[in-house]
mmCIF file of C-alpha atoms in Angstrom:
data_model
loop_
_atom_site.group_PDB
_atom_site.id
_atom_site.type_symbol
_atom_site.label_atom_id
_atom_site.label_comp_id
_atom_site.label_asym_id
_atom_site.label_seq_id
_atom_site.Cartn_x
_atom_site.Cartn_y
_atom_site.Cartn_z
ATOM 1 C CA MET A 29 97.957 3.019 59.459
ATOM 2 C CA LYS A 30 95.730 3.537 56.142
ATOM 3 C CA TRP A 31 95.368 -0.240 55.933
ATOM 4 C CA ILE A 32 94.096 -0.438 59.616
ATOM 5 C CA VAL A 33 91.603 2.212 58.876
ATOM 6 C CA PHE A 34 90.510 0.306 55.702
ATOM 7 C CA LEU A 35 90.201 -2.928 57.858
ATOM 8 C CA ARG A 36 87.965 -1.371 60.339
ATOM 9 C CA ILE A 37 85.582 0.121 57.666
ATOM 10 C CA VAL A 38 85.369 -3.257 56.183
ATOM 11 C CA VAL A 39 84.646 -4.931 59.476
ATOM 12 C CA SER A 40 81.992 -2.200 60.370
ATOM 13 C CA TYR A 41 80.171 -2.704 57.046
ATOM 14 C CA ALA A 42 80.384 -6.471 57.274
ATOM 15 C CA LEU A 43 78.708 -6.242 60.834
ATOM 16 C CA THR A 44 76.059 -3.934 59.536
ATOM 17 C CA ILE A 45 75.092 -6.466 57.034
ATOM 18 C CA TYR A 46 75.446 -9.390 59.536
ATOM 19 C CA TYR A 47 73.069 -7.849 62.063
ATOM 20 C CA ASN A 48 70.485 -6.439 59.524
ATOM 21 C CA VAL A 49 70.301 -9.884 57.752
ATOM 22 C CA LYS A 50 70.018 -11.517 61.272
ATOM 23 C CA PHE A 51 67.064 -9.434 62.277
ATOM 24 C CA MET A 52 65.430 -9.723 58.864
ATOM 25 C CA LEU A 53 65.421 -13.533 59.183
ATOM 26 C CA LEU A 54 64.078 -13.283 62.814
ATOM 27 C CA PHE A 55 61.193 -11.361 61.537
ATOM 28 C CA LEU A 56 60.598 -13.685 58.628
ATOM 29 C CA LEU A 57 60.632 -16.680 61.030
ATOM 30 C CA ALA A 58 58.266 -15.005 63.388
ATOM 31 C CA PHE A 59 55.932 -14.357 60.657
ATOM 32 C CA ILE A 60 56.050 -17.932 59.290
ATOM 33 C CA PHE A 61 55.804 -19.840 62.661
ATOM 34 C CA LYS A 62 53.837 -17.464 64.908
ATOM 35 C CA ARG A 63 51.660 -15.876 62.346
ATOM 36 C CA ASN A 64 51.357 -12.784 64.595
ATOM 37 C CA THR A 65 49.882 -10.159 62.407
ATOM 38 C CA ARG A 66 49.749 -7.716 65.408
ATOM 39 C CA PHE A 67 53.714 -8.017 65.636
ATOM 40 C CA TRP A 68 54.010 -4.931 63.115
ATOM 41 C CA VAL A 69 51.056 -2.838 64.356
ATOM 42 C CA VAL A 70 51.739 0.459 66.072
ATOM 43 C CA LYS A 71 48.612 1.728 67.955
ATOM 44 C CA ASP A 72 47.180 4.843 66.652
ATOM 45 C CA ARG A 73 47.893 7.651 69.085
ATOM 46 C CA PRO A 74 45.965 10.844 67.956
ATOM 47 C CA THR A 75 46.061 12.731 71.263
ATOM 48 C CA PRO A 76 49.310 13.339 73.294
ATOM 49 C CA PRO A 77 49.214 12.081 77.013
ATOM 50 C CA LYS A 78 48.417 14.792 79.497
ATOM 51 C CA THR A 79 51.787 14.667 80.966
ATOM 52 C CA LEU A 80 53.352 16.109 77.905
ATOM 53 C CA GLN A 81 51.245 19.342 78.349
ATOM 54 C CA ASP A 82 51.587 19.523 82.085
ATOM 55 C CA PRO A 83 52.670 23.101 82.833
ATOM 56 C CA LYS A 84 54.880 21.908 85.796
ATOM 57 C CA TRP A 85 57.487 20.964 83.285
ATOM 58 C CA GLY A 86 57.743 24.470 81.892
ATOM 59 C CA ALA A 87 56.853 26.542 79.004
ATOM 60 C CA HIS A 88 57.131 24.990 75.292
ATOM 61 C CA LYS A 89 58.736 27.504 72.859
ATOM 62 C CA TYR A 90 60.326 27.295 69.393
ATOM 63 C CA ILE A 91 63.544 28.979 67.898
ATOM 64 C CA SER A 92 65.216 28.959 64.495
ATOM 65 C CA VAL A 93 69.045 28.492 64.766
ATOM 66 C CA ASN A 94 71.643 27.381 62.399
ATOM 67 C CA GLY A 95 69.056 26.715 59.660
ATOM 68 C CA VAL A 96 66.692 24.658 61.585
ATOM 69 C CA LYS A 97 63.706 25.228 63.947
ATOM 70 C CA LEU A 98 64.139 23.793 67.425
ATOM 71 C CA HIS A 99 61.561 23.030 69.974
ATOM 72 C CA TYR A 100 62.548 23.358 73.717
ATOM 73 C CA VAL A 101 60.969 23.496 77.003
ATOM 74 C CA GLU A 102 62.176 26.123 79.556
ATOM 75 C CA LYS A 103 61.497 26.495 83.353
ATOM 76 C CA GLY A 104 63.170 28.750 85.957
ATOM 77 C CA ASP A 105 64.234 32.401 86.331
ATOM 78 C CA GLN A 106 65.874 33.671 83.042
ATOM 79 C CA ASN A 107 68.107 35.834 85.193
ATOM 80 C CA LYS A 108 69.844 32.740 86.606
ATOM 81 C CA PRO A 109 72.622 30.663 85.129
ATOM 82 C CA LEU A 110 71.644 28.623 81.969
ATOM 83 C CA MET A 111 71.544 25.049 82.478
ATOM 84 C CA LEU A 112 71.056 23.369 78.924
ATOM 85 C CA PHE A 113 69.875 19.566 78.716
ATOM 86 C CA VAL A 114 70.577 17.600 75.645
ATOM 87 C CA HIS A 115 68.796 14.329 75.220
ATOM 88 C CA GLY A 116 70.131 11.058 73.776
ATOM 89 C CA PHE A 117 68.540 8.231 71.663
ATOM 90 C CA PRO A 118 65.592 7.216 71.755
ATOM 91 C CA GLU A 119 64.640 10.212 73.862
ATOM 92 C CA PHE A 120 63.452 13.902 73.777
ATOM 93 C CA TRP A 121 63.140 16.697 75.980
ATOM 94 C CA TYR A 122 60.825 14.718 78.318
ATOM 95 C CA SER A 123 63.661 12.365 79.413
ATOM 96 C CA TRP A 124 64.899 15.307 81.723
ATOM 97 C CA ARG A 125 61.633 15.947 83.424
ATOM 98 C CA HIS A 126 63.140 15.016 86.809
ATOM 99 C CA GLN A 127 66.017 17.370 86.475
ATOM 100 C CA ILE A 128 63.871 20.116 85.091
ATOM 101 C CA LEU A 129 61.733 20.126 88.362
ATOM 102 C CA GLU A 130 64.884 19.700 90.533
ATOM 103 C CA PHE A 131 67.263 22.322 89.024
ATOM 104 C CA SER A 132 64.879 25.021 87.886
ATOM 105 C CA LYS A 133 64.925 26.216 91.443
ATOM 106 C CA ASP A 134 68.344 27.467 91.018
ATOM 107 C CA TYR A 135 68.901 27.638 87.207
ATOM 108 C CA TRP A 136 67.152 28.552 84.110
ATOM 109 C CA CYS A 137 66.600 25.138 82.737
ATOM 110 C CA VAL A 138 66.246 24.700 78.798
ATOM 111 C CA ALA A 139 65.658 21.112 77.594
ATOM 112 C CA VAL A 140 65.952 20.963 73.791
ATOM 113 C CA ASP A 141 64.565 18.549 71.292
ATOM 114 C CA MET A 142 67.648 18.025 69.014
ATOM 115 C CA ARG A 143 67.251 18.247 65.148
ATOM 116 C CA GLY A 144 65.228 15.167 63.855
ATOM 117 C CA TYR A 145 63.592 14.507 67.118
ATOM 118 C CA ALA A 146 60.073 15.018 68.379
ATOM 119 C CA ASP A 147 58.712 18.606 67.723
ATOM 120 C CA SER A 148 61.977 19.880 66.186
ATOM 121 C CA GLU A 149 62.572 20.203 62.474
ATOM 122 C CA LYS A 150 63.733 17.129 60.667
ATOM 123 C CA PRO A 151 66.018 17.916 57.897
ATOM 124 C CA GLU A 152 66.164 15.401 54.961
ATOM 125 C CA GLY A 153 69.332 13.560 54.044
ATOM 126 C CA LEU A 154 72.157 12.052 56.078
ATOM 127 C CA ASP A 155 74.527 14.836 55.890
ATOM 128 C CA ALA A 156 72.187 16.951 57.923
ATOM 129 C CA TYR A 157 72.838 14.629 60.820
ATOM 130 C CA LYS A 158 76.652 14.752 60.934
ATOM 131 C CA ILE A 159 77.977 15.494 64.451
ATOM 132 C CA ASP A 160 79.293 18.940 63.842
ATOM 133 C CA ASN A 161 75.785 20.118 62.572
ATOM 134 C CA MET A 162 74.403 19.285 65.845
ATOM 135 C CA VAL A 163 77.253 20.963 67.740
ATOM 136 C CA ASP A 164 76.665 24.029 65.604
ATOM 137 C CA ASP A 165 72.839 23.865 66.750
ATOM 138 C CA LEU A 166 73.888 23.866 70.458
ATOM 139 C CA ARG A 167 76.383 26.907 69.846
ATOM 140 C CA ALA A 168 73.642 28.735 67.899
ATOM 141 C CA LEU A 169 70.997 28.091 70.542
ATOM 142 C CA VAL A 170 73.178 29.401 73.256
ATOM 143 C CA LYS A 171 73.762 32.533 71.265
ATOM 144 C CA ALA A 172 70.102 32.908 70.461
ATOM 145 C CA LEU A 173 69.299 32.617 74.295
ATOM 146 C CA GLU A 174 71.656 35.541 74.712
ATOM 147 C CA ARG A 175 74.051 33.652 76.979
ATOM 148 C CA ASP A 176 77.873 33.629 76.955
ATOM 149 C CA GLN A 177 78.119 30.808 79.639
ATOM 150 C CA LEU A 178 76.188 27.735 80.386
ATOM 151 C CA ILE A 179 76.067 24.467 82.400
ATOM 152 C CA LEU A 180 75.908 21.618 79.860
ATOM 153 C CA VAL A 181 74.118 18.322 80.797
ATOM 154 C CA CYS A 182 73.966 15.575 78.153
ATOM 155 C CA HIS A 183 72.969 12.004 77.883
ATOM 156 C CA ASP A 184 73.830 9.228 75.416
ATOM 157 C CA TRP A 185 73.977 10.752 71.792
ATOM 158 C CA GLY A 186 73.572 14.163 73.406
ATOM 159 C CA ALA A 187 76.731 13.322 75.427
ATOM 160 C CA VAL A 188 78.620 12.327 72.242
ATOM 161 C CA ILE A 189 77.685 15.734 70.900
ATOM 162 C CA GLY A 190 78.388 17.282 74.059
ATOM 163 C CA TRP A 191 81.945 15.996 74.261
ATOM 164 C CA ARG A 192 82.532 17.582 70.949
ATOM 165 C CA TYR A 193 81.052 20.985 71.986
ATOM 166 C CA VAL A 194 83.344 20.872 75.016
ATOM 167 C CA LEU A 195 86.422 20.752 72.785
ATOM 168 C CA ARG A 196 85.044 23.261 70.184
ATOM 169 C CA HIS A 197 83.582 25.700 72.619
ATOM 170 C CA MET A 198 85.134 25.462 76.150
ATOM 171 C CA ASP A 199 85.073 29.139 76.528
ATOM 172 C CA THR A 200 81.413 29.141 76.872
ATOM 173 C CA ILE A 201 81.152 26.472 79.493
ATOM 174 C CA GLN A 202 81.149 27.000 83.328
ATOM 175 C CA LYS A 203 80.579 23.216 84.174
ATOM 176 C CA TYR A 204 79.504 20.158 82.390
ATOM 177 C CA VAL A 205 77.718 16.792 83.137
ATOM 178 C CA MET A 206 77.841 13.869 80.729
ATOM 179 C CA ILE A 207 75.781 10.647 81.217
ATOM 180 C CA GLY A 208 76.083 7.341 79.469
ATOM 181 C CA ALA A 209 78.383 7.817 76.506
ATOM 182 C CA PRO A 210 82.016 8.780 76.230
ATOM 183 C CA ALA A 211 83.592 10.888 73.445
ATOM 184 C CA PHE A 212 84.031 9.446 69.868
ATOM 185 C CA GLU A 213 87.702 9.392 70.249
ATOM 186 C CA VAL A 214 87.770 7.319 73.431
ATOM 187 C CA TYR A 215 85.138 5.013 72.289
ATOM 188 C CA ARG A 216 87.050 4.223 68.956
ATOM 189 C CA VAL A 217 90.072 3.165 70.899
ATOM 190 C CA ILE A 218 88.432 1.238 73.394
ATOM 191 C CA ALA A 219 85.926 -0.641 70.906
ATOM 192 C CA SER A 220 88.954 -1.764 68.898
ATOM 193 C CA ARG A 221 91.051 -3.111 71.938
ATOM 194 C CA GLU A 222 88.386 -4.489 74.369
ATOM 195 C CA TRP A 223 85.735 -7.251 73.700
ATOM 196 C CA ASP A 224 83.445 -5.933 76.347
ATOM 197 C CA GLN A 225 82.896 -2.674 74.461
ATOM 198 C CA PHE A 226 82.855 -4.329 71.124
ATOM 199 C CA ARG A 227 80.272 -6.684 72.396
ATOM 200 C CA LYS A 228 78.076 -3.961 73.919
ATOM 201 C CA GLY A 229 78.225 -1.753 70.737
ATOM 202 C CA TRP A 230 76.687 -4.208 68.400
ATOM 203 C CA TYR A 231 73.545 -1.926 67.838
ATOM 204 C CA ILE A 232 75.704 0.843 66.433
ATOM 205 C CA HIS A 233 76.511 -1.385 63.547
ATOM 206 C CA PHE A 234 72.787 -2.495 63.290
ATOM 207 C CA PHE A 235 71.525 0.891 63.179
ATOM 208 C CA ARG A 236 73.522 1.818 59.987
ATOM 209 C CA GLY A 237 71.370 -0.321 57.872
ATOM 210 C CA PRO A 238 68.304 0.785 56.120
ATOM 211 C CA TYR A 239 64.621 0.037 57.154
ATOM 212 C CA ILE A 240 65.197 -2.910 59.428
ATOM 213 C CA PRO A 241 66.303 -0.937 62.495
ATOM 214 C CA GLU A 242 63.045 1.040 62.264
ATOM 215 C CA MET A 243 60.916 -2.063 62.011
ATOM 216 C CA MET A 244 62.796 -3.681 64.950
ATOM 217 C CA LEU A 245 62.080 -0.497 67.077
ATOM 218 C CA ARG A 246 58.490 -0.257 66.091
ATOM 219 C CA ALA A 247 57.699 -4.120 66.692
ATOM 220 C CA ARG A 248 55.129 -4.911 69.192
ATOM 221 C CA ASP A 249 53.860 -1.305 69.484
ATOM 222 C CA LEU A 250 57.171 0.257 70.304
ATOM 223 C CA SER A 251 57.806 -2.233 73.214
ATOM 224 C CA VAL A 252 61.491 -1.199 73.175
ATOM 225 C CA PHE A 253 60.384 1.794 75.311
ATOM 226 C CA SER A 254 59.450 -0.684 78.150
ATOM 227 C CA ALA A 255 63.148 -1.121 78.874
ATOM 228 C CA MET A 256 62.916 2.454 80.470
ATOM 229 C CA LYS A 257 60.567 1.030 83.205
ATOM 230 C CA SER A 258 61.621 1.986 86.740
ATOM 231 C CA ASP A 259 60.322 3.019 90.138
ATOM 232 C CA TYR A 260 60.322 6.621 88.772
ATOM 233 C CA THR A 261 58.843 5.843 85.300
ATOM 234 C CA THR A 262 55.169 5.552 85.102
ATOM 235 C CA PRO A 263 53.024 3.782 82.287
ATOM 236 C CA GLU A 264 52.026 7.510 81.304
ATOM 237 C CA ASP A 265 55.846 8.318 80.869
ATOM 238 C CA ILE A 266 56.125 5.367 78.585
ATOM 239 C CA GLU A 267 53.192 6.332 76.641
ATOM 240 C CA ALA A 268 54.686 9.796 76.298
ATOM 241 C CA PHE A 269 57.577 8.086 74.460
ATOM 242 C CA LYS A 270 55.572 5.794 72.446
ATOM 243 C CA TYR A 271 53.234 8.752 71.264
ATOM 244 C CA THR A 272 56.354 10.782 70.278
ATOM 245 C CA PHE A 273 57.944 7.952 68.301
ATOM 246 C CA ALA A 274 54.860 6.253 66.920
ATOM 247 C CA LYS A 275 54.718 9.325 64.255
ATOM 248 C CA PRO A 276 55.615 8.616 60.650
ATOM 249 C CA LYS A 277 59.496 8.425 60.205
ATOM 250 C CA ALA A 278 59.823 9.702 63.966
ATOM 251 C CA LEU A 279 62.578 6.874 64.386
ATOM 252 C CA THR A 280 64.222 7.420 61.030
ATOM 253 C CA TYR A 281 65.697 10.823 61.685
ATOM 254 C CA PRO A 282 67.060 9.870 65.089
ATOM 255 C CA ILE A 283 68.598 6.677 63.694
ATOM 256 C CA ASN A 284 70.182 8.901 60.999
ATOM 257 C CA TYR A 285 72.597 10.011 63.827
ATOM 258 C CA TYR A 286 74.142 6.575 63.616
ATOM 259 C CA ARG A 287 74.007 6.408 59.737
ATOM 260 C CA ALA A 288 75.729 9.752 59.310
ATOM 261 C CA ASN A 289 78.484 9.206 61.879
ATOM 262 C CA ASN A 290 80.744 6.225 62.575
ATOM 263 C CA SER A 291 83.941 5.408 64.458
ATOM 264 C CA HIS A 292 85.870 7.029 61.598
ATOM 265 C CA THR A 293 84.419 10.486 61.995
ATOM 266 C CA PRO A 294 87.251 12.943 62.068
ATOM 267 C CA SER A 295 88.593 13.783 65.502
ATOM 268 C CA ILE A 296 89.087 17.245 66.988
ATOM 269 C CA ARG A 297 92.743 18.242 66.480
ATOM 270 C CA SER A 298 92.960 21.337 68.466
ATOM 271 C CA LYS A 299 91.996 21.148 72.152
ATOM 272 C CA PRO A 300 91.284 23.721 74.749
ATOM 273 C CA VAL A 301 94.234 24.974 77.056
ATOM 274 C CA LYS A 302 92.036 24.929 80.089
ATOM 275 C CA TYR A 303 89.181 22.767 80.838
ATOM 276 C CA ALA A 304 86.057 23.552 82.936
ATOM 277 C CA PRO A 305 85.138 21.194 85.619
ATOM 278 C CA GLY A 306 83.282 18.071 84.443
ATOM 279 C CA LEU A 307 81.285 15.167 85.747
ATOM 280 C CA PHE A 308 80.901 11.912 83.742
ATOM 281 C CA LEU A 309 78.264 9.489 85.034
ATOM 282 C CA LEU A 310 77.583 5.758 84.040
ATOM 283 C CA GLY A 311 74.906 3.559 85.341
ATOM 284 C CA GLU A 312 76.109 0.640 87.370
ATOM 285 C CA LYS A 313 73.916 -1.653 85.161
ATOM 286 C CA GLU A 314 75.011 0.005 81.952
ATOM 287 C CA GLU A 315 74.202 -2.185 78.889
ATOM 288 C CA TYR A 316 75.831 -0.525 76.164
ATOM 289 C CA ILE A 317 78.969 1.248 77.440
ATOM 290 C CA SER A 318 82.014 -0.136 79.172
ATOM 291 C CA MET A 319 82.958 0.766 82.433
ATOM 292 C CA SER A 320 86.552 1.187 81.194
ATOM 293 C CA THR A 321 85.463 4.295 79.403
ATOM 294 C CA GLY A 322 85.113 6.249 82.690
ATOM 295 C CA PRO A 323 88.834 6.191 83.636
ATOM 296 C CA ALA A 324 89.805 6.693 79.971
ATOM 297 C CA MET A 325 87.627 9.817 79.804
ATOM 298 C CA GLU A 326 89.415 11.134 83.005
ATOM 299 C CA LYS A 327 92.653 10.701 81.253
ATOM 300 C CA ALA A 328 91.406 12.348 78.019
ATOM 301 C CA TYR A 329 89.660 15.370 79.580
ATOM 302 C CA PRO A 330 91.521 17.237 82.468
ATOM 303 C CA ASN A 331 89.443 18.464 85.398
ATOM 304 C CA LEU A 332 86.874 15.608 84.707
ATOM 305 C CA THR A 333 85.427 13.369 87.545
ATOM 306 C CA TYR A 334 84.024 9.947 86.685
ATOM 307 C CA LYS A 335 81.449 8.294 88.881
ATOM 308 C CA LEU A 336 79.160 5.232 88.950
ATOM 309 C CA VAL A 337 75.448 5.679 89.742
ATOM 310 C CA PRO A 338 74.437 2.722 91.946
ATOM 311 C CA GLY A 339 71.786 0.584 90.538
ATOM 312 C CA ALA A 340 71.243 2.705 87.341
ATOM 313 C CA THR A 341 70.880 1.475 83.848
ATOM 314 C CA HIS A 342 71.856 3.296 80.663
ATOM 315 C CA PHE A 343 68.898 5.568 81.364
ATOM 316 C CA ALA A 344 70.310 6.827 84.626
ATOM 317 C CA GLN A 345 68.756 10.326 84.907
ATOM 318 C CA GLN A 346 65.253 8.632 84.492
ATOM 319 C CA ASP A 347 65.456 5.470 86.554
ATOM 320 C CA LYS A 348 67.673 6.905 89.243
ATOM 321 C CA PRO A 349 66.680 10.564 89.191
ATOM 322 C CA VAL A 350 67.242 11.283 92.975
ATOM 323 C CA LEU A 351 70.780 9.832 92.995
ATOM 324 C CA VAL A 352 71.767 11.622 89.747
ATOM 325 C CA ASN A 353 70.289 15.088 90.899
ATOM 326 C CA GLU A 354 72.171 14.744 94.219
ATOM 327 C CA MET A 355 75.414 13.690 92.347
ATOM 328 C CA MET A 356 74.933 16.670 90.170
ATOM 329 C CA ARG A 357 74.148 18.820 93.135
ATOM 330 C CA ASN A 358 77.373 17.828 94.879
ATOM 331 C CA PHE A 359 79.311 18.264 91.739
ATOM 332 C CA LEU A 360 77.927 21.861 91.223
ATOM 333 C CA ALA A 361 78.503 22.778 94.833
ATOM 334 C CA ALA A 362 82.103 21.558 94.743
ATOM 335 C CA HIS A 363 82.989 23.795 91.685
ATOM 336 C CA LYS A 364 81.104 27.104 92.534
#
């Protein structure tokens, strides 16, 4: 078994070198032949878009937990059940805007900026971004909000952290919804056996390299965020993401989540005896995660239901919010 782990580590490092050299060469060729000096320029954005300060999303607050200061947006009656939203990469609290408006009618909605993101504190050093630190952030946040129970809703990297939270702190969860990413343990197995997931996960290896990933994401004035365009995403929404991630090192700390964790991150050995009801959603047009992770997660996590979101991409809660909200509503109603 040790030689298999060693081989995986060697392959992982080799792919990291390959993808970073590949993009570095592409940047060099673009500069030599196109002479596009604007390629590297990120527009100065001194003023936040009005939508980020719109009171309809809720109140902006800060709280110090687990040694870091976190920013979050809250909306709804604090006497109602807590629904905690955990964003993915490259996102922040604003990616839950559609869900905040919908579910704050019946829940106390809290959308947090994870450490290293947006207006939350950004610790230095890779060790600060190991997955268990973020799990501890969430546990400390729930305690600081003076709640014993919560409904946990996570996307992408937030879901990776969320699955670990489920295993470690199931006693605090009433129900949970994960979107767009399986648990480390399941991803590791499927990526090692299935070409589709291995191919779709190329960016994970790429992001572990230095400097080049930030350069790629900042290219053409952060054009990567244009991928979030949909019928429910306005130009001002895109500008909100660009404003947030145009700040100095605003992409470095989020990318450190990839650099500090890999497929060899230790698994959870002890698991809950009883699992709360869970819902796992993948977009029908998912670009990064294999559909086979859905049934695999159902087998790995008892009391979990897997569903596809028709027509949705990886950012399902943003590009198909009506469908996602409806699926969440139906799930919550079925498990009162």
